[in-house]
């Protein structure tokens, strides 16, 4: 197969599009797999020889013994989750060893971030994963964050932690009426983490740019999805990072000229976990059925995902924002057996038809989807490996998505395993 430069794999819905499987598939041809944003809120599921792996922080490339994996400066690191993940991988005989690197400028999620995340949820109800992601990024932007490199010097870490303790405890105790947080305990715990992290912490921007100069091939693994992006998502029901392709540059310290391809990943229908609008949400009975058929439960929190029809306005917006040239459609097999399918092609809003996804949540909340109906297919698609072998109705469904979204589909996934995939002619790798 032909290598077409470095590639960004990005979710074009509300996350959980099946990026883990697509990254696992494409990582075969990459030298480095790098993450640029998000943290332990992600849950990338990969099936290998009938074993299921769920990775929250470490890039999916780690499952290949020779791939280098990087967590960039834009990622927020929860060392406890990271070590649990590393230990779990080791139990499976997968060693992280000297092919894993963490940016010295990546911010650390500390216990008070998780406490604030949980406490704020009680009143704000954004449906966060409560992994402390939002509060960690808030401190980063507020310039009081603690970075991985700070953990490497006890005095620097102590100083910064102590400075934060007063403010954090005031907020926790006085505003949220929570128990306080003991900075001395954290100091000891995170000092130990720092020692364990030490061999992996480095200037990953330098590392990755050198690797690029040497002609190494890089796969940029997106986490969450474009509709959860802090700028382009359904604000405020979003995560706190740039989950769209633009975040790759700032989250890893590379220039846009280093990226040659952007592949958008879309599920054949739509899901979202947590609060916030989902205009094409199924009726409760279909919702329940699809959740069971598609095993739609959050990989990080176990929460049931809300399910709905494919929304062309969502995918078209994401394709535009990311500059995606092609799409991977996942979980097509989950639609097998449905009599009819719907695709949302517009929204009714106060007597008008909107043809583009609105940016204001207040508008979106009043929108009613306008659907186009298509015939379903009654055959199983899981064993199909060539596009021409898909049922005619399934091909029609995919063609219609291409027309509505304006880009070609290059990969169709018909099952969780790596080989349950159809690669199309326009897929260049
Ligand atoms: P946070 O990222 O934990 O702050 O959560 C903010 C929103 O993003 C919530 O609706 C979460 O359910 C959602 N979210 C965060 N990470 C993921 C993910 O990896 N997949 C799907 N939804 C996510």
Coordinates of C-alpha atoms and ligand atoms in Angstrom, one line a residue:
X1 CA 0.0 0.0 0.0
X2 CA 1.1 3.6 -0.7
X3 CA 1.9 5.8 2.2
X4 CA 0.4 9.3 1.9
X5 CA 2.2 11.2 4.6
X6 CA 1.2 11.7 8.2
X7 CA -2.4 11.3 9.1
X8 CA -4.8 12.7 11.7
X9 CA -7.7 10.4 12.8
X10 CA -10.4 12.6 14.2
X11 CA -13.9 11.9 15.5
X12 CA -16.6 13.8 13.6
X13 CA -19.5 13.3 16.0
X14 CA -19.7 13.3 19.8
X15 CA -16.9 10.9 20.4
X16 CA -17.1 7.1 20.6
X17 CA -17.1 6.9 16.8
X18 CA -14.8 3.9 16.9
X19 CA -11.5 5.7 16.5
X20 CA -9.7 3.0 18.5
X21 CA -10.4 0.4 15.9
X22 CA -9.4 2.7 13.0
X23 CA -6.2 3.8 14.7
X24 CA -5.3 0.2 15.5
X25 CA -5.9 -0.6 11.8
X26 CA -3.8 2.3 10.5
X27 CA -1.1 2.1 13.1
X28 CA 0.3 -1.0 11.3
X29 CA 1.9 1.4 8.8
X30 CA 3.0 4.2 11.3
X31 CA 6.3 4.6 13.2
X32 CA 4.8 6.8 15.8
X33 CA 1.3 7.2 17.3
X34 CA 0.8 10.5 19.1
X35 CA -2.0 12.0 21.1
X36 CA -2.4 15.8 21.3
X37 CA -5.4 16.5 23.6
X38 CA -7.8 15.2 26.2
X39 CA -6.8 12.9 29.0
X40 CA -8.2 9.9 30.9
X41 CA -11.7 10.9 29.8
X42 CA -11.1 9.0 26.5
X43 CA -11.9 5.3 26.2
X44 CA -10.5 3.7 23.1
X45 CA -11.6 0.1 22.6
X46 CA -9.6 -2.3 20.5
X47 CA -10.2 -6.0 19.9
X48 CA -7.2 -8.2 19.5
X49 CA -7.5 -11.9 19.1
X50 CA -10.8 -11.8 20.9
X51 CA -9.4 -9.8 23.7
X52 CA -10.7 -6.4 24.4
X53 CA -8.4 -3.6 25.4
X54 CA -9.7 -0.2 26.6
X55 CA -7.1 2.5 26.7
X56 CA -7.7 5.9 28.3
X57 CA -4.4 7.7 28.0
X58 CA -1.8 5.7 26.1
X59 CA -2.1 5.8 22.4
X60 CA -3.6 2.7 20.7
X61 CA -0.3 2.1 18.9
X62 CA 1.2 0.6 22.1
X63 CA -0.4 -2.7 21.2
X64 CA 2.2 -3.1 18.5
X65 CA 5.5 -4.0 20.0
X66 CA 7.7 -1.7 17.9
X67 CA 5.6 1.5 17.7
X68 CA 6.6 4.7 19.5
X69 CA 3.8 6.3 21.4
X70 CA 3.7 9.9 22.5
X71 CA 1.5 12.0 24.8
X72 CA 1.9 15.6 23.7
X73 CA 1.9 18.9 25.7
X74 CA -1.9 19.3 25.0
X75 CA -2.8 16.1 26.9
X76 CA -3.6 16.2 30.6
X77 CA -2.1 13.4 32.5
X78 CA -3.5 11.5 35.5
X79 CA -0.5 9.5 36.6
X80 CA -2.7 7.1 38.7
X81 CA -4.7 6.1 35.6
X82 CA -1.6 6.0 33.5
X83 CA 0.2 3.6 35.8
X84 CA -3.0 1.4 36.1
X85 CA -3.0 1.3 32.3
X86 CA 0.7 0.5 32.1
X87 CA 0.4 -2.3 34.7
X88 CA -2.6 -3.7 32.9
X89 CA -0.7 -3.8 29.6
X90 CA 2.2 -5.5 31.3
X91 CA -0.1 -8.2 32.6
X92 CA -1.0 -8.9 29.0
X93 CA 2.7 -9.1 28.2
X94 CA 2.8 -5.7 26.5
X95 CA 5.7 -3.6 27.6
X96 CA 5.7 0.2 27.4
X97 CA 9.5 0.3 28.0
X98 CA 11.5 2.9 26.2
X99 CA 9.1 3.5 23.3
X100 CA 6.8 5.8 25.3
X101 CA 7.2 9.5 25.8
X102 CA 5.3 12.2 27.7
X103 CA 5.7 15.9 27.1
X104 CA 7.5 17.8 29.8
X105 CA 4.9 20.5 29.3
X106 CA 1.8 18.3 29.7
X107 CA -0.4 19.3 32.6
X108 CA -1.1 17.0 35.5
X109 CA -4.5 16.1 36.9
X110 CA -4.4 16.4 40.6
X111 CA -6.9 15.1 43.2
X112 CA -8.5 18.6 43.7
X113 CA -9.3 18.7 39.9
X114 CA -11.4 15.6 40.3
X115 CA -13.0 16.9 43.5
X116 CA -14.0 20.1 41.8
X117 CA -15.2 18.3 38.6
X118 CA -17.5 16.1 40.8
X119 CA -18.7 19.0 43.0
X120 CA -19.4 21.2 40.0
X121 CA -21.4 18.5 38.3
X122 CA -23.9 18.6 41.1
X123 CA -25.0 22.0 40.1
X124 CA -24.0 22.4 36.4
X125 CA -24.9 18.9 35.1
X126 CA -22.8 18.8 32.0
X127 CA -22.4 15.1 32.3
X128 CA -18.6 15.1 32.5
X129 CA -16.6 11.9 33.0
X130 CA -15.6 13.4 36.4
X131 CA -12.0 12.6 35.6
X132 CA -10.9 16.1 36.5
X133 CA -10.3 17.1 32.8
X134 CA -12.1 20.5 32.8
X135 CA -10.5 21.8 36.0
X136 CA -7.0 20.7 34.9
X137 CA -7.4 22.7 31.6
X138 CA -8.9 25.6 33.5
X139 CA -5.7 25.7 35.7
X140 CA -3.6 25.4 32.6
X141 CA -5.2 28.5 31.1
X142 CA -5.3 30.2 34.5
X143 CA -1.5 29.7 34.6
X144 CA -1.5 27.9 37.9
X145 CA -1.3 24.4 36.5
X146 CA 1.4 21.9 37.4
X147 CA 3.2 20.2 34.6
X148 CA 5.0 16.9 34.3
X149 CA 8.4 18.6 34.5
X150 CA 7.5 20.1 37.8
X151 CA 7.1 16.6 39.3
X152 CA 10.8 16.0 38.5
X153 CA 12.0 18.6 41.0
X154 CA 10.7 18.1 44.6
X155 CA 11.2 21.7 45.7
X156 CA 9.5 23.2 42.6
X157 CA 6.6 20.8 42.9
X158 CA 6.2 21.5 46.6
X159 CA 6.2 25.2 46.1
X160 CA 3.6 25.1 43.4
X161 CA 1.3 22.6 45.2
X162 CA 1.5 24.6 48.4
X163 CA 0.6 27.8 46.6
X164 CA -2.5 26.1 45.0
X165 CA -3.6 24.5 48.2
X166 CA -4.9 27.6 49.9
X167 CA -7.0 28.6 46.9
X168 CA -8.3 25.1 46.1
X169 CA -9.3 24.3 49.7
X170 CA -11.1 27.6 49.9
X171 CA -13.1 26.8 46.8
X172 CA -13.8 23.2 47.9
X173 CA -14.7 24.1 51.5
X174 CA -16.4 27.5 51.2
X175 CA -18.0 27.3 47.8
X176 CA -18.8 23.6 47.2
X177 CA -19.1 22.7 50.9
X178 CA -16.8 19.7 50.3
X179 CA -14.2 18.3 52.5
X180 CA -10.8 19.8 51.9
X181 CA -7.8 18.3 50.3
X182 CA -4.6 17.4 52.0
X183 CA -1.7 18.8 49.9
X184 CA 0.9 16.9 52.0
X185 CA -0.6 13.5 51.0
X186 CA -0.6 14.6 47.4
X187 CA 3.0 15.8 47.6
X188 CA 4.2 12.4 48.7
X189 CA 2.0 10.5 46.3
X190 CA 2.9 12.6 43.3
X191 CA 6.6 12.6 44.2
X192 CA 6.5 8.9 43.8
X193 CA 4.7 9.2 40.5
X194 CA 7.3 11.8 39.3
X195 CA 10.1 9.3 39.9
X196 CA 8.3 6.6 37.9
X197 CA 7.4 9.1 35.1
X198 CA 11.0 10.5 34.9
X199 CA 12.3 8.2 32.1
X200 CA 9.5 9.0 29.8
X201 CA 9.3 12.8 30.3
X202 CA 10.9 14.8 27.5
X203 CA 10.5 17.6 25.0
X204 CA 8.1 15.7 22.7
X205 CA 7.9 18.5 20.2
X206 CA 11.6 18.2 19.6
X207 CA 11.4 14.5 19.4
X208 CA 8.5 14.4 17.0
X209 CA 9.9 17.1 14.7
X210 CA 13.3 15.3 14.6
X211 CA 11.4 12.1 13.7
X212 CA 9.5 13.9 11.0
X213 CA 12.8 15.2 9.6
X214 CA 14.0 11.6 9.4
X215 CA 10.9 10.7 7.4
X216 CA 9.2 8.8 10.1
X217 CA 5.5 8.3 9.6
X218 CA 3.1 9.6 12.3
X219 CA -0.4 8.9 13.1
X220 CA -2.1 11.5 15.2
X221 CA -4.8 9.8 17.3
X222 CA -7.7 12.1 18.1
X223 CA -9.7 11.7 21.3
X224 CA -13.4 12.7 21.9
X225 CA -15.0 14.2 18.8
X226 CA -15.5 17.5 16.9
X227 CA -18.9 18.1 18.5
X228 CA -17.2 17.9 21.9
X229 CA -14.5 20.4 20.9
X230 CA -14.4 23.4 23.2
X231 CA -14.7 25.8 20.2
X232 CA -16.7 23.9 17.7
X233 CA -18.8 21.6 19.8
X234 CA -22.2 22.1 21.4
X235 CA -20.9 24.5 24.1
X236 CA -21.2 24.3 27.1
X237 CA -21.9 20.5 26.7
X238 CA -18.3 19.9 25.4
X239 CA -15.0 18.8 26.7
X240 CA -12.3 21.3 27.5
X241 CA -9.8 20.7 24.7
X242 CA -9.6 21.2 20.9
X243 CA -10.7 17.7 19.8
X244 CA -10.7 18.8 16.2
X245 CA -7.7 18.4 13.9
X246 CA -6.4 21.9 14.7
X247 CA -5.6 20.8 18.2
X248 CA -2.9 18.4 16.8
X249 CA -0.5 21.3 16.0
X250 CA -0.8 23.1 19.3
X251 CA -1.1 19.9 21.3
X252 CA 2.1 18.4 20.0
X253 CA 4.2 21.3 18.9
X254 CA 4.2 20.7 15.1
X255 CA 3.4 23.0 12.2
X256 CA 0.4 22.5 9.9
X257 CA 2.8 21.7 7.1
X258 CA 3.6 18.4 8.8
X259 CA 0.1 17.0 8.3
X260 CA -0.8 15.5 4.9
X261 CA -4.1 13.7 5.6
X262 CA -7.1 14.0 7.8
X263 CA -9.5 11.1 8.1
X264 CA -12.8 11.7 9.8
X265 CA -14.4 8.8 11.7
X266 CA -18.2 8.7 11.9
X267 CA -20.4 6.0 13.3
X268 CA -23.1 4.9 10.8
X269 CA -25.6 6.4 13.3
X270 CA -25.1 8.8 16.1
X271 CA -24.4 8.5 19.8
X272 CA -23.6 10.8 22.7
X273 CA -22.8 10.2 26.3
X274 CA -23.5 12.8 28.9
X275 CA -25.8 15.8 28.8
X276 CA -26.5 18.2 25.9
X277 CA -28.6 18.2 22.7
X278 CA -28.8 15.2 20.4
X279 CA -31.3 16.3 17.8
X280 CA -31.7 13.0 16.0
X281 CA -32.2 11.0 19.3
X282 CA -34.2 7.8 18.7
X283 CA -37.5 7.1 20.4
X284 CA -37.0 5.2 23.7
X285 CA -37.7 1.7 22.2
X286 CA -35.3 2.1 19.3
X287 CA -32.8 3.7 21.5
X288 CA -32.8 0.7 23.8
X289 CA -32.5 -1.7 21.0
X290 CA -29.6 0.1 19.3
X291 CA -27.8 0.4 22.6
X292 CA -27.9 -3.4 23.0
X293 CA -27.1 -4.1 19.4
X294 CA -24.2 -1.6 19.3
X295 CA -23.0 -2.2 22.9
X296 CA -23.4 1.5 23.4
X297 CA -22.0 2.0 26.9
X298 CA -19.3 4.5 27.7
X299 CA -15.8 2.9 27.7
X300 CA -14.7 5.2 30.5
X301 CA -17.7 5.6 32.7
X302 CA -19.9 2.7 31.7
X303 CA -22.8 5.1 31.2
X304 CA -25.4 4.2 28.6
X305 CA -24.9 6.2 25.4
X306 CA -27.8 7.9 23.9
X307 CA -28.4 6.8 20.3
X308 CA -29.9 8.5 17.2
X309 CA -30.0 8.6 13.4
X310 CA -27.0 9.8 11.4
X311 CA -27.0 13.6 11.3
X312 CA -25.5 14.9 8.0
X313 CA -25.3 18.4 9.3
X314 CA -23.1 17.3 12.2
X315 CA -20.8 15.3 9.9
X316 CA -20.6 18.0 7.3
X317 CA -19.7 20.7 9.8
X318 CA -17.0 18.4 11.3
X319 CA -15.6 17.6 7.9
X320 CA -15.3 21.3 7.2
X321 CA -13.8 22.2 10.6
X322 CA -11.2 19.4 10.3
X323 CA -10.5 19.7 6.6
X324 CA -11.2 15.9 6.4
X325 CA -10.7 14.5 2.9
X326 CA -12.4 11.2 3.5
X327 CA -14.4 9.3 6.1
X328 CA -14.3 6.0 7.9
X329 CA -17.8 4.8 8.6
X330 CA -18.0 2.5 11.6
X331 CA -20.5 0.0 13.0
X332 CA -22.5 -0.3 9.7
X333 CA -23.3 -3.9 10.8
X334 CA -25.3 -2.5 13.8
X335 CA -27.9 -1.2 11.3
X336 CA -28.4 -4.7 9.8
X337 CA -32.0 -5.8 9.9
X338 CA -33.6 -2.3 10.3
X339 CA -36.6 -2.0 7.9
X340 CA -36.0 1.7 7.3
X341 CA -33.2 4.2 8.0
X342 CA -33.3 7.9 8.4
X343 CA -30.6 10.6 7.8
X344 CA -31.1 14.1 9.1
X345 CA -30.7 16.5 6.2
X346 CA -31.8 19.8 7.8
X347 CA -33.4 21.3 10.9
X348 CA -36.8 23.0 11.3
X349 CA -36.3 26.1 13.4
X350 CA -39.1 28.7 14.0
X351 CA -40.7 28.0 10.6
X352 CA -37.4 28.0 8.7
X353 CA -35.3 25.2 7.4
X354 CA -31.6 25.3 8.4
X355 CA -29.2 23.5 6.2
X356 CA -26.1 24.0 8.4
X357 CA -25.5 23.0 12.0
X358 CA -26.2 26.1 14.3
X359 CA -23.5 27.2 16.7
X360 CA -25.8 28.4 19.4
X361 CA -27.1 25.8 21.8
X362 CA -30.3 27.8 22.3
X363 CA -31.1 27.5 18.6
X364 CA -30.1 23.8 18.5
X365 CA -32.4 23.1 21.4
X366 CA -35.4 24.3 19.4
X367 CA -34.5 22.5 16.2
X368 CA -36.5 19.6 14.9
X369 CA -34.7 17.3 12.5
X370 CA -35.8 17.0 8.9
X371 CA -35.3 13.4 7.7
X372 CA -34.8 11.6 4.5
X373 CA -35.9 8.0 4.6
X374 CA -34.0 5.1 3.0
X375 CA -34.6 1.4 2.8
X376 CA -32.8 -0.8 5.3
X377 CA -31.2 -4.1 4.5
X378 CA -32.0 -7.5 5.9
X379 CA -28.7 -9.3 5.3
X380 CA -25.8 -9.5 7.8
X381 CA -22.8 -7.4 6.7
X382 CA -20.2 -8.6 9.2
X383 CA -18.5 -11.0 6.9
X384 CA -18.4 -8.6 3.9
X385 CA -14.9 -7.4 2.8
X386 CA -15.6 -5.8 -0.5
X387 CA -17.9 -2.8 -1.0
X388 CA -19.6 -4.4 -4.0
X389 CA -20.7 -7.3 -1.7
X390 CA -22.6 -5.1 0.6
X391 CA -26.4 -5.2 0.2
X392 CA -27.6 -2.7 -2.4
X393 CA -29.4 -0.7 0.3
X394 CA -26.3 -0.4 2.4
X395 CA -24.3 0.9 -0.6
X396 CA -27.1 3.4 -1.2
X397 CA -27.0 4.5 2.4
X398 CA -23.2 5.1 2.2
X399 CA -23.5 6.9 -1.2
X400 CA -26.1 9.2 0.3
X401 CA -23.9 10.1 3.2
X402 CA -21.1 10.9 0.7
X403 CA -23.4 13.2 -1.2
X404 CA -24.7 15.0 1.8
X405 CA -21.4 15.4 3.5
X406 CA -19.3 16.2 0.4
X407 CA -16.4 13.8 0.9
X408 CA -15.8 10.2 -0.1
X409 CA -15.9 7.2 2.3
X410 CA -12.6 5.3 2.3
X411 CA -13.1 2.8 5.1
X412 CA -16.2 0.9 6.2
X413 CA -16.1 -1.0 9.5
X414 CA -18.5 -3.9 9.8
X415 CA -17.4 -5.4 13.1
X416 CA -15.1 -4.6 16.1
X417 CA -12.2 -6.8 14.9
X418 CA -9.4 -5.4 12.7
X419 CA -10.2 -7.7 9.8
X420 CA -13.9 -6.8 9.8
X421 CA -13.2 -3.9 7.6
X422 CA -13.8 -2.8 4.0
X423 CA -11.0 -0.7 2.5
X424 CA -12.2 1.2 -0.6
X425 CA -10.2 2.2 -3.6
X426 CA -9.7 5.8 -2.6
X427 CA -8.1 4.7 0.7
X428 CA -4.4 5.5 0.4
X429 CA -2.1 4.2 3.0
Ligands
LIG1 P1 -15.2 15.8 30.3 O1 -14.3 15.6 29.1 O2 -15.0 14.7 31.3 O3 -15.1 17.1 30.9 O4 -16.7 15.6 29.8 C1 -17.3 16.6 29.0 C2 -18.3 15.9 28.0 O5 -17.5 15.2 27.1 C3 -19.2 14.9 28.6 O6 -20.4 14.9 27.9 C4 -18.5 13.6 28.4 O7 -19.4 12.5 28.4 C5 -17.9 13.8 27.0 N1 -16.7 13.0 26.8 C6 -15.5 13.2 27.2 N2 -14.6 12.3 26.8 C7 -15.3 11.5 25.9 C8 -15.0 10.4 25.1 O8 -13.8 10.0 25.0 N3 -16.0 9.9 24.4 C9 -17.3 10.4 24.5 N4 -17.6 11.4 25.2 C10 -16.7 12.0 25.9

